[in-house]
Structures are given as C-alpha cells and as structure tokens.
XYZ file of C-alpha atoms in Angstrom:
247
model
C -6.305 -18.494 -59.657
C -3.380 -17.374 -57.564
C -4.030 -16.861 -53.792
C -4.255 -13.292 -52.545
C -1.009 -11.920 -51.163
C -0.784 -11.689 -47.348
C -1.860 -8.416 -45.784
C 1.022 -6.121 -45.083
C 2.221 -6.076 -41.480
C 2.808 -2.338 -41.446
C -0.728 -1.357 -40.310
C -0.588 -3.842 -37.449
C 2.799 -2.594 -36.370
C 1.567 0.975 -36.550
C -1.385 0.095 -34.325
C 0.727 -1.763 -31.756
C 1.479 1.280 -29.525
C -2.234 2.114 -29.337
C -3.117 -1.484 -28.502
C -0.444 -1.603 -25.816
C -1.795 1.636 -24.410
C -5.279 0.194 -24.193
C -3.975 -2.926 -22.452
C -1.932 -0.811 -20.028
C -4.905 1.429 -19.275
C -7.139 -1.576 -18.693
C -4.572 -3.129 -16.374
C -4.227 0.113 -14.415
C -7.989 0.386 -14.028
C -8.180 -3.228 -12.880
C -5.459 -2.706 -10.285
C -7.123 0.488 -9.073
C -10.471 -1.245 -8.657
C -8.823 -4.236 -6.952
C -7.188 -2.142 -4.249
C -9.142 1.128 -4.179
C -12.592 -0.336 -3.528
C -11.471 -2.040 -0.289
C -10.116 1.338 0.826
C -13.541 2.875 0.244
C -15.174 0.017 2.145
C -12.720 0.566 4.990
C -13.375 4.322 5.065
C -17.120 3.748 5.186
C -16.752 1.198 7.991
C -14.504 3.322 10.187
C -16.622 6.434 9.646
C -19.708 4.524 10.734
C -17.962 3.142 13.797
C -16.751 6.606 14.808
C -20.154 8.167 14.276
C -22.312 5.515 15.932
C -19.865 3.851 18.312
C -19.519 6.703 20.759
C -19.563 5.532 24.337
C -18.010 2.164 23.426
C -14.441 0.887 23.220
C -13.267 -2.318 21.544
C -9.763 -3.528 22.385
C -8.299 -5.657 19.593
C -5.050 -7.609 19.405
C -3.396 -8.783 16.187
C -0.647 -11.206 15.147
C -0.837 -13.728 17.998
C -0.705 -16.124 19.566
C 2.706 -16.433 21.159
C 3.899 -17.976 24.423
C 4.779 -14.746 26.239
C 2.792 -11.656 25.282
C -0.512 -13.380 24.504
C -0.832 -15.114 27.910
C 0.148 -11.871 29.651
C -2.531 -9.937 27.779
C -5.128 -12.598 28.568
C -4.257 -12.511 32.266
C -4.498 -8.728 32.344
C -7.865 -8.729 30.587
C -9.099 -11.318 33.083
C -7.908 -9.137 35.948
C -9.548 -6.032 34.481
C -12.740 -7.855 33.532
C -13.019 -6.539 29.974
C -13.634 -8.353 26.670
C -11.424 -8.137 23.603
C -11.142 -9.398 20.040
C -8.090 -11.385 18.893
C -7.157 -11.631 15.196
C -4.966 -14.729 15.016
C -2.277 -15.703 12.506
C -2.263 -19.307 11.344
C 1.444 -20.050 11.356
C 1.858 -18.695 14.891
C -1.029 -20.831 16.079
C 0.858 -23.873 14.790
C 4.032 -22.753 16.572
C 2.294 -22.033 19.899
C -0.527 -24.534 20.469
C -0.698 -23.954 24.221
C -1.107 -20.210 23.712
C -3.783 -20.897 21.107
C -5.626 -23.064 23.616
C -5.444 -20.258 26.152
C -6.993 -17.778 23.738
C -9.624 -20.295 22.663
C -10.666 -20.961 26.253
C -10.617 -17.304 27.300
C -14.116 -16.425 26.123
C -12.940 -13.479 24.005
C -13.971 -13.012 20.394
C -11.625 -14.811 17.985
C -11.049 -13.955 14.333
C -8.490 -14.600 11.597
C -5.567 -12.597 10.243
C -4.404 -14.888 7.361
C -1.960 -17.759 7.694
C 1.391 -16.115 6.934
C 0.699 -12.396 7.585
C 1.826 -10.853 4.301
C 0.961 -7.500 2.743
C -1.643 -8.068 0.005
C -0.499 -4.966 -1.864
C 2.967 -6.468 -2.195
C 2.052 -10.137 -2.687
C -0.979 -9.651 -4.917
C -4.674 -10.562 -4.734
C -4.295 -14.240 -5.612
C -1.817 -14.783 -2.784
C -4.023 -12.943 -0.280
C -7.120 -14.865 -1.306
C -5.359 -18.209 -0.858
C -3.549 -17.176 2.333
C -6.733 -15.881 3.922
C -8.487 -19.192 3.218
C -5.483 -21.067 4.577
C -5.727 -19.063 7.787
C -9.278 -20.302 8.329
C -8.213 -23.853 7.567
C -5.295 -23.707 10.006
C -7.432 -22.251 12.780
C -10.572 -24.320 12.120
C -10.369 -26.164 15.468
C -10.282 -22.906 17.423
C -11.909 -20.165 15.352
C -15.441 -20.406 13.901
C -15.426 -20.661 10.115
C -17.732 -17.632 9.879
C -15.475 -15.561 12.148
C -14.314 -12.134 10.931
C -11.223 -11.489 8.841
C -8.761 -8.638 9.345
C -6.266 -8.059 6.511
C -2.613 -7.715 7.578
C -1.434 -4.100 7.614
C -5.014 -3.163 6.742
C -4.240 -3.884 3.071
C -6.888 -5.911 1.285
C -7.764 -6.800 -2.289
C -11.249 -6.882 -3.731
C -11.378 -10.644 -4.487
C -10.649 -11.470 -0.852
C -13.151 -8.936 0.489
C -15.890 -10.190 -1.820
C -14.968 -13.778 -0.997
C -15.357 -13.061 2.709
C -18.735 -11.431 2.199
C -19.878 -14.344 0.043
C -18.913 -16.716 2.883
C -20.890 -14.698 5.430
C -17.793 -13.283 7.115
C -17.111 -9.756 8.274
C -14.011 -7.859 7.222
C -12.790 -5.748 10.131
C -10.381 -2.835 10.206
C -9.782 -0.401 13.106
C -10.193 3.276 13.876
C -7.067 3.978 15.956
C -3.699 2.220 16.224
C -1.586 1.970 19.374
C 1.606 2.149 17.265
C 3.231 -0.489 19.446
C 5.340 -1.663 16.488
C 7.057 1.695 15.900
C 10.590 2.564 17.011
C 9.601 5.214 19.550
C 7.113 4.116 22.194
C 5.379 7.021 23.957
C 4.362 6.936 27.622
C 1.363 4.573 27.816
C -0.826 7.011 29.741
C -0.292 9.723 27.129
C -0.912 7.330 24.266
C -4.103 6.077 25.894
C -5.344 9.643 26.290
C -4.599 10.382 22.631
C -6.381 7.238 21.448
C -9.458 7.949 23.537
C -9.578 11.582 22.471
C -9.454 10.463 18.852
C -12.868 8.957 19.434
C -11.965 5.301 19.038
C -13.865 3.067 19.196
C -11.724 0.198 17.800
C -8.138 0.172 19.075
C -5.458 -1.882 17.311
C -2.720 -3.468 19.443
C -0.522 -6.554 19.035
C 0.013 -9.607 21.229
C 3.090 -11.275 19.714
C 5.963 -9.060 20.854
C 9.198 -10.845 21.690
C 10.806 -7.622 22.954
C 10.084 -7.043 26.666
C 9.757 -3.276 26.221
C 7.024 -3.670 23.605
C 5.236 -6.298 25.674
C 5.313 -3.989 28.684
C 4.038 -1.110 26.556
C 1.034 -3.123 25.353
C 0.218 -4.249 28.887
C 0.545 -0.781 30.379
C -1.401 0.758 27.507
C -4.195 -1.778 27.940
C -4.389 -0.965 31.647
C -4.463 2.771 30.918
C -7.112 2.426 28.223
C -9.334 0.563 30.654
C -8.678 2.963 33.527
C -9.192 6.111 31.478
C -12.043 4.568 29.518
C -13.921 3.796 32.696
C -13.324 7.320 33.928
C -14.994 8.519 30.725
C -17.897 6.115 31.217
C -17.093 3.971 28.177
C -18.544 0.505 27.713
C -16.031 -2.174 26.728
C -17.204 -4.434 23.918
C -15.970 -6.912 21.338
C -16.001 -5.845 17.705
C -18.979 -8.139 17.137
C -20.880 -6.352 19.911
C -19.909 -2.984 18.469
C -21.166 -3.992 15.035
C -24.444 -5.156 16.499
C -24.877 -1.864 18.344
C -24.196 0.422 15.358
C -26.513 -1.280 12.860
C-alpha cells in the first residue's frame, strides 16, 4: 500500500500570520507584566510612605562611594547629627575602598544599588537580576546581605523584585528627587522648600559628583533640608526606621 501523500503546506502558511500575532501578543503581555508590576509596587510603596510618613524625613544618597563627595556628605551629616541611607554601587566601591570604609564605619544605613548601575528597562531583566546579585557580592564585606535594594533610575523588572523579596530584602524607591543630576541647579534653599512642601518623606540625592558645583549643591541642599526640616518639627530617620514606623 502506498504511503499517504504529505499534508499540503498551504494551511500552515495561511495560519502563520495568526500564530505570529499570538506570539507577539504573548510577548507584549509578558513585557508589560515584567515592567508594569514593579511600577504598581512602587506606586503603592510611595503612596504609603506619603500617607503614613508625615512628620519624618529620610535623606538618601545614591551612586557612591567616591573619594570627594561621599566623605564631604558624611562629614556634614556628622556635623548636623542626622542619619541617612546610602545606596552603594559595587564598581565604585571597588574603585574607592577608603571611601567605602568611611561609609561602612559611619553608622548610617547601607544598601545596594547594583554593581554597574545600568537601566533595567534598557538592559533587560536577566541583566538586572545578575547585576543586582553581583552588587551584593561585591559589597558583602560592608553591606549586610539582607540589606535593601534600590534599582538604578527607579527602573526595576519583576524577576529582580521577586528575587529580592524571596531573599528577605526590601526594594526601596523614593518619594521626591533633589534633581542634582539635571543641567539647571536651583537655589538649594528653594529646592529644599519645594521638596519639604511636597510631603517627602524620602528624598533622593547623590554622593558621587565629580563636578564641584553639583557637590556643593548636594551639600547646601542637605544643610537646608535639615535646617528647614527642623523648623517644621520633622524627625530625621533612615529608610529602615521609616518603614518600621509606617507598618
């Protein structure tokens, strides 16, 4: 008996556009879930902090350490007698070991900010997941392994967020940014007033600036935030203390 002839390819070819559409739709949904859910988590976190964190102010500094701005910020905080939270980048810690030691010995809250400080939305979730883990590995002698994680640029992917939660780590964002990386730097006293009037309570600044004008802006802004915050009767806390208070 002769074998049956092969099925014609025409029906498969005709169905190809529909199959490609299904694959494309599934991919789009996957990407949306990967990046949209962390945005919802962030919105819920910041809304809770704004609602329940009134009367508190948490100063936070990203992207350090370096050998100029970071020590200056630490000295100012010591002078002012206020705590802060530092989100450290792994590769800069390797470049500036003495500055890392200064942050480690300062008594402030320390957390991680990946190893190479890349945008997860541009590099993809696999890169972020690996780079975030590498940040903890690089900083393991200085930062507790259950310390919080802050995604660079505030951009996170779902695998990394879930991985942090599974490891017992917080994922921290912020409620107001100093904008000390923008081209136009406003007068520090005005910017401090705007940040405080926005309700805070978690202020994002940076402690890695090589440009003297940006370093001076961060230092003056920090001083103004403390001065004006105390005038308003605010209590200065770390992000960990804020979280504990708003549970």
